[in-house]
CSV table of N, CA and C in Angstrom, one decimal:
chain,number,residue,atom,x,y,z
A,1,MET,N,0.8,-1.1,0.1
A,1,MET,CA,0.0,0.1,-0.1
A,1,MET,C,0.9,1.2,-0.1
A,2,PRO,N,0.8,2.1,-1.0
A,2,PRO,CA,1.5,3.4,-0.9
A,2,PRO,C,1.2,4.3,0.1
A,3,ASP,N,2.4,4.9,0.4
A,3,ASP,CA,2.0,6.0,1.6
A,3,ASP,C,2.1,7.4,0.9
A,4,PHE,N,1.1,7.9,0.7
A,4,PHE,CA,1.0,9.2,0.1
A,4,PHE,C,1.5,10.1,1.1
A,5,ASP,N,1.3,9.9,2.4
A,5,ASP,CA,1.5,11.1,3.5
A,5,ASP,C,3.2,11.3,3.4
A,6,LYS,N,3.8,10.2,3.1
A,6,LYS,CA,5.3,10.6,2.9
A,6,LYS,C,5.8,11.3,1.8
A,7,ILE,N,4.9,11.2,0.8
A,7,ILE,CA,5.2,12.1,-0.4
A,7,ILE,C,4.8,13.6,-0.1
A,8,ALA,N,3.6,13.8,0.7
A,8,ALA,CA,3.2,15.1,1.0
A,8,ALA,C,4.2,15.6,2.0
A,9,GLN,N,4.7,14.8,2.8
A,9,GLN,CA,5.6,15.3,3.8
A,9,GLN,C,7.0,15.7,3.3
A,10,ALA,N,7.4,14.9,2.2
A,10,ALA,CA,8.6,15.3,1.6
A,10,ALA,C,8.5,16.5,0.9
A,11,VAL,N,7.4,16.9,0.4
A,11,VAL,CA,7.0,18.2,-0.2
A,11,VAL,C,7.1,19.3,0.8
A,12,LEU,N,6.4,19.1,1.8
A,12,LEU,CA,6.4,20.0,2.8
A,12,LEU,C,7.9,20.3,3.6
A,13,GLU,N,8.6,19.2,3.4
A,13,GLU,CA,9.9,19.5,4.0
A,13,GLU,C,10.9,19.9,3.0
A,14,LEU,N,10.3,20.3,1.8
A,14,LEU,CA,11.2,21.0,0.8
A,14,LEU,C,12.2,20.1,0.2
A,15,ASP,N,12.1,18.7,0.4
A,15,ASP,CA,13.2,17.7,-0.1
A,15,ASP,C,12.7,17.0,-1.4
A,16,GLY,N,13.2,17.6,-2.6
A,16,GLY,CA,12.9,17.3,-3.8
A,16,GLY,C,13.5,16.0,-4.2
A,17,ASP,N,14.6,15.5,-3.7
A,17,ASP,CA,15.2,14.3,-3.8
A,17,ASP,C,14.4,13.1,-3.1
A,18,LYS,N,13.9,13.4,-1.9
A,18,LYS,CA,13.0,12.5,-1.4
A,18,LYS,C,11.9,12.2,-2.1
A,19,VAL,N,11.3,13.5,-2.7
A,19,VAL,CA,9.9,13.4,-3.3
A,19,VAL,C,10.1,12.4,-4.7
A,20,VAL,N,11.3,12.7,-5.3
A,20,VAL,CA,11.6,11.8,-6.6
A,20,VAL,C,11.7,10.3,-6.2
A,21,GLU,N,12.4,10.1,-5.1
A,21,GLU,CA,12.6,8.7,-4.6
A,21,GLU,C,11.2,7.9,-4.4
A,22,LEU,N,10.3,8.7,-3.5
A,22,LEU,CA,8.9,8.1,-3.1
A,22,LEU,C,8.1,8.1,-4.4
A,23,VAL,N,8.0,9.0,-5.3
A,23,VAL,CA,7.2,8.9,-6.5
A,23,VAL,C,7.7,7.7,-7.3
A,24,GLU,N,8.9,7.7,-7.5
A,24,GLU,CA,9.6,6.5,-8.3
A,24,GLU,C,9.0,5.0,-7.6
A,25,GLN,N,9.2,5.0,-6.2
A,25,GLN,CA,8.6,3.8,-5.7
A,25,GLN,C,7.1,3.3,-5.8
A,26,VAL,N,6.2,4.5,-5.7
A,26,VAL,CA,4.9,4.3,-6.0
A,26,VAL,C,4.4,4.1,-7.5
A,27,ILE,N,5.2,4.6,-8.4
A,27,ILE,CA,5.1,4.2,-9.8
A,27,ILE,C,5.5,2.7,-10.2
A,28,LYS,N,6.6,2.2,-9.5
A,28,LYS,CA,6.9,0.8,-9.6
A,28,LYS,C,6.0,0.1,-9.0
A,29,GLU,N,5.2,0.5,-7.9
A,29,GLU,CA,4.1,-0.4,-7.4
A,29,GLU,C,2.9,-0.3,-8.3
A,30,GLY,N,2.8,0.4,-9.4
A,30,GLY,CA,1.6,0.4,-10.2
A,30,GLY,C,0.6,1.3,-9.9
A,31,VAL,N,0.9,2.4,-9.1
A,31,VAL,CA,-0.2,3.1,-8.6
A,31,VAL,C,-0.7,4.1,-9.7
A,32,ALA,N,-1.9,4.4,-9.9
A,32,ALA,CA,-2.5,5.4,-11.0
A,32,ALA,C,-1.8,6.7,-10.7
A,33,PRO,N,-1.5,7.3,-11.9
A,33,PRO,CA,-0.7,8.6,-11.9
A,33,PRO,C,-1.7,9.8,-11.2
A,34,GLU,N,-2.8,9.7,-11.4
A,34,GLU,CA,-3.9,10.6,-10.9
A,34,GLU,C,-3.7,10.6,-9.4
A,35,LYS,N,-3.8,9.3,-8.8
A,35,LYS,CA,-3.7,9.2,-7.4
A,35,LYS,C,-2.5,9.8,-6.7
A,36,ILE,N,-1.2,9.5,-7.4
A,36,ILE,CA,0.0,10.1,-6.9
A,36,ILE,C,-0.1,11.5,-6.9
A,37,ILE,N,-0.7,12.2,-8.0
A,37,ILE,CA,-0.7,13.5,-8.0
A,37,ILE,C,-1.7,14.3,-7.0
A,38,ASN,N,-2.8,13.7,-6.8
A,38,ASN,CA,-4.0,14.1,-6.0
A,38,ASN,C,-3.5,13.8,-4.6
A,39,ASP,N,-3.2,12.6,-4.2
A,39,ASP,CA,-3.2,12.2,-2.9
A,39,ASP,C,-1.8,12.4,-2.3
A,40,GLY,N,-0.7,12.7,-3.2
A,40,GLY,CA,0.6,12.9,-2.6
A,40,GLY,C,1.2,14.2,-2.8
A,41,LEU,N,1.2,14.5,-4.1
A,41,LEU,CA,2.0,16.0,-4.6
A,41,LEU,C,1.1,17.0,-4.1
A,42,VAL,N,-0.1,17.0,-4.7
A,42,VAL,CA,-1.1,18.0,-4.1
A,42,VAL,C,-1.5,18.3,-2.9
A,43,ALA,N,-1.6,17.2,-2.2
A,43,ALA,CA,-1.9,17.2,-0.7
A,43,ALA,C,-0.6,18.0,0.0
A,44,GLY,N,0.6,17.7,-0.5
A,44,GLY,CA,1.7,18.5,0.2
A,44,GLY,C,1.8,19.9,0.0
A,45,ILE,N,1.3,20.1,-1.2
A,45,ILE,CA,1.5,21.7,-1.6
A,45,ILE,C,0.4,22.2,-0.9
A,46,GLU,N,-0.8,21.6,-0.6
A,46,GLU,CA,-1.8,22.1,0.0
A,46,GLU,C,-1.3,22.6,1.4
A,47,LYS,N,-0.8,21.7,2.0
A,47,LYS,CA,-0.3,21.8,3.5
A,47,LYS,C,0.8,23.1,3.4
A,48,VAL,N,1.6,23.2,2.4
A,48,VAL,CA,2.5,24.4,2.4
A,48,VAL,C,1.7,25.5,2.2
A,49,GLY,N,0.6,25.6,1.5
A,49,GLY,CA,-0.4,26.7,1.3
A,49,GLY,C,-0.9,27.1,2.7
A,50,VAL,N,-1.2,26.2,3.5
A,50,VAL,CA,-2.0,26.4,4.7
A,50,VAL,C,-0.9,27.2,5.8
A,51,LEU,N,0.4,26.7,5.6
A,51,LEU,CA,1.5,27.1,6.5
A,51,LEU,C,1.7,28.5,6.0
A,52,PHE,N,1.9,28.7,4.7
A,52,PHE,CA,2.2,30.2,4.1
A,52,PHE,C,1.2,31.0,4.7
A,53,LYS,N,-0.2,30.8,4.5
A,53,LYS,CA,-1.3,31.6,5.1
A,53,LYS,C,-1.3,32.0,6.3
A,54,SER,N,-0.7,31.0,7.2
A,54,SER,CA,-0.6,31.3,8.7
A,54,SER,C,0.6,32.0,9.2
A,55,GLY,N,1.5,32.2,8.0
A,55,GLY,CA,2.7,33.0,8.4
A,55,GLY,C,3.8,32.2,8.7
A,56,GLU,N,3.8,30.9,9.0
A,56,GLU,CA,4.8,29.9,9.1
A,56,GLU,C,5.8,29.7,8.1
A,57,LEU,N,5.4,29.9,6.8
A,57,LEU,CA,6.4,29.7,5.8
A,57,LEU,C,6.4,31.1,5.0
A,58,PHE,N,7.4,31.2,4.2
A,58,PHE,CA,7.6,32.2,3.5
A,58,PHE,C,7.8,32.1,2.1
A,59,VAL,N,7.7,33.1,1.1
A,59,VAL,CA,7.7,32.8,-0.2
A,59,VAL,C,9.0,32.0,-0.6
A,60,PRO,N,10.1,32.2,-0.3
A,60,PRO,CA,11.2,31.3,-0.7
A,60,PRO,C,10.9,29.8,-0.5
A,61,GLU,N,10.4,29.5,0.7
A,61,GLU,CA,10.0,28.2,1.0
A,61,GLU,C,9.0,27.6,0.2
A,62,VAL,N,8.1,28.4,-0.1
A,62,VAL,CA,6.9,28.0,-1.1
A,62,VAL,C,7.5,27.8,-2.5
A,63,VAL,N,8.5,28.5,-2.8
A,63,VAL,CA,9.1,28.4,-4.1
A,63,VAL,C,9.9,27.1,-4.1
A,64,VAL,N,10.5,26.6,-3.1
A,64,VAL,CA,11.4,25.4,-3.1
A,64,VAL,C,10.4,24.3,-3.0
A,65,ALA,N,9.2,24.3,-2.1
A,65,ALA,CA,8.3,23.3,-2.1
A,65,ALA,C,7.6,23.1,-3.5
A,66,THR,N,7.4,24.1,-4.2
A,66,THR,CA,6.8,23.9,-5.5
A,66,THR,C,7.8,23.2,-6.4
A,67,SER,N,9.1,23.6,-6.4
A,67,SER,CA,10.0,22.9,-7.2
A,67,SER,C,10.2,21.4,-6.9
A,68,ALA,N,10.0,21.0,-5.7
A,68,ALA,CA,10.0,19.7,-5.1
A,68,ALA,C,8.7,19.0,-5.8
A,69,MET,N,7.7,19.7,-5.6
A,69,MET,CA,6.5,19.0,-6.3
A,69,MET,C,6.6,18.8,-7.7
A,70,LYS,N,7.2,19.7,-8.3
A,70,LYS,CA,7.2,19.6,-9.9
A,70,LYS,C,8.4,18.6,-10.4
A,71,MET,N,9.5,18.3,-9.5
A,71,MET,CA,10.3,17.2,-9.6
A,71,MET,C,9.4,15.9,-9.7
A,72,GLY,N,8.4,15.6,-8.7
A,72,GLY,CA,7.8,14.5,-8.7
A,72,GLY,C,6.7,14.5,-9.8
A,73,LEU,N,6.3,15.6,-10.1
A,73,LEU,CA,5.3,15.8,-11.2
A,73,LEU,C,5.9,15.2,-12.5
A,74,SER,N,7.2,15.7,-12.7
A,74,SER,CA,7.7,15.2,-13.9
A,74,SER,C,8.0,13.8,-14.3
A,75,LEU,N,7.8,13.0,-13.0
A,75,LEU,CA,8.1,11.6,-13.3
A,75,LEU,C,6.7,11.0,-13.6
A,76,VAL,N,5.5,11.6,-13.2
A,76,VAL,CA,4.2,11.2,-13.4
A,76,VAL,C,3.6,11.6,-14.9
A,77,GLU,N,4.0,12.8,-15.3
A,77,GLU,CA,3.5,13.3,-16.4
A,77,GLU,C,3.5,12.3,-17.8
A,78,PRO,N,4.6,11.8,-17.9
A,78,PRO,CA,4.7,10.9,-18.9
A,78,PRO,C,3.6,9.7,-19.0
A,79,LEU,N,3.2,9.3,-17.8
A,79,LEU,CA,2.2,8.3,-17.7
A,79,LEU,C,0.9,8.5,-18.0
A,80,LEU,N,0.6,10.0,-17.9
A,80,LEU,CA,-0.7,10.5,-18.4
A,80,LEU,C,-0.9,10.8,-19.7
A,81,LYS,N,0.3,10.9,-20.5
A,81,LYS,CA,0.2,11.1,-22.0
A,81,LYS,C,-0.5,9.9,-22.7
A,82,GLY,N,-1.5,10.2,-23.4
A,82,GLY,CA,-2.1,9.2,-24.3
A,82,GLY,C,-3.2,8.5,-23.3
A,83,LYS,N,-3.6,9.0,-22.3
A,83,LYS,CA,-4.5,8.3,-21.3
A,83,LYS,C,-5.7,8.9,-21.7
A,84,LYS,N,-6.8,8.2,-21.8
A,84,LYS,CA,-8.3,8.6,-22.3
A,84,LYS,C,-8.6,9.3,-20.9
A,85,ARG,N,-9.1,10.4,-21.1
A,85,ARG,CA,-9.7,11.2,-19.8
A,85,ARG,C,-11.2,11.2,-20.1
A,86,ASP,N,-12.0,11.2,-19.1
A,86,ASP,CA,-13.6,11.4,-19.1
A,86,ASP,C,-13.9,12.9,-19.4
A,87,ARG,N,-14.8,13.0,-20.4
A,87,ARG,CA,-15.2,14.4,-20.7
A,87,ARG,C,-16.2,15.0,-19.7
A,88,LEU,N,-15.8,16.0,-19.1
A,88,LEU,CA,-16.8,16.4,-18.3
A,88,LEU,C,-17.9,17.3,-18.9
A,89,GLY,N,-17.5,17.9,-20.2
A,89,GLY,CA,-18.7,18.8,-20.8
A,89,GLY,C,-18.0,19.5,-21.8
A,90,LEU,N,-18.9,20.4,-22.3
A,90,LEU,CA,-18.6,21.2,-23.4
A,90,LEU,C,-18.9,22.7,-22.9
A,91,VAL,N,-17.8,23.5,-23.2
A,91,VAL,CA,-18.2,25.0,-23.1
A,91,VAL,C,-18.1,25.6,-24.4
A,92,VAL,N,-19.1,26.6,-24.5
A,92,VAL,CA,-19.2,27.3,-25.7
A,92,VAL,C,-19.2,28.5,-25.2
A,93,LEU,N,-18.3,29.6,-25.7
A,93,LEU,CA,-18.2,31.1,-25.3
A,93,LEU,C,-18.7,31.7,-26.6
A,94,GLY,N,-19.4,32.9,-26.4
A,94,GLY,CA,-19.8,33.6,-27.5
A,94,GLY,C,-19.7,35.1,-27.0
A,95,THR,N,-19.4,36.0,-27.8
A,95,THR,CA,-19.3,37.6,-27.7
A,95,THR,C,-20.4,38.2,-28.5
């Protein structure tokens, strides 16, 4: 069972190398890319946002956390290419 909390914690700890290691591990386990993104990477950056909003983190730390998240995301993105996505609807704009 993948531990998405560890991925989120690595993002929160600004540890890009750890994020890469953990994401590679869950990819090898065959976890769906969407699950890795939503339950691990996004969860971590959401915690960073909460801490930033409360004044516990500052902009440089948010930038490093975002970089750590992107490092993990770069491993997952190739798995999403060519994957059929459900269509939510159609938007028509007119002026």
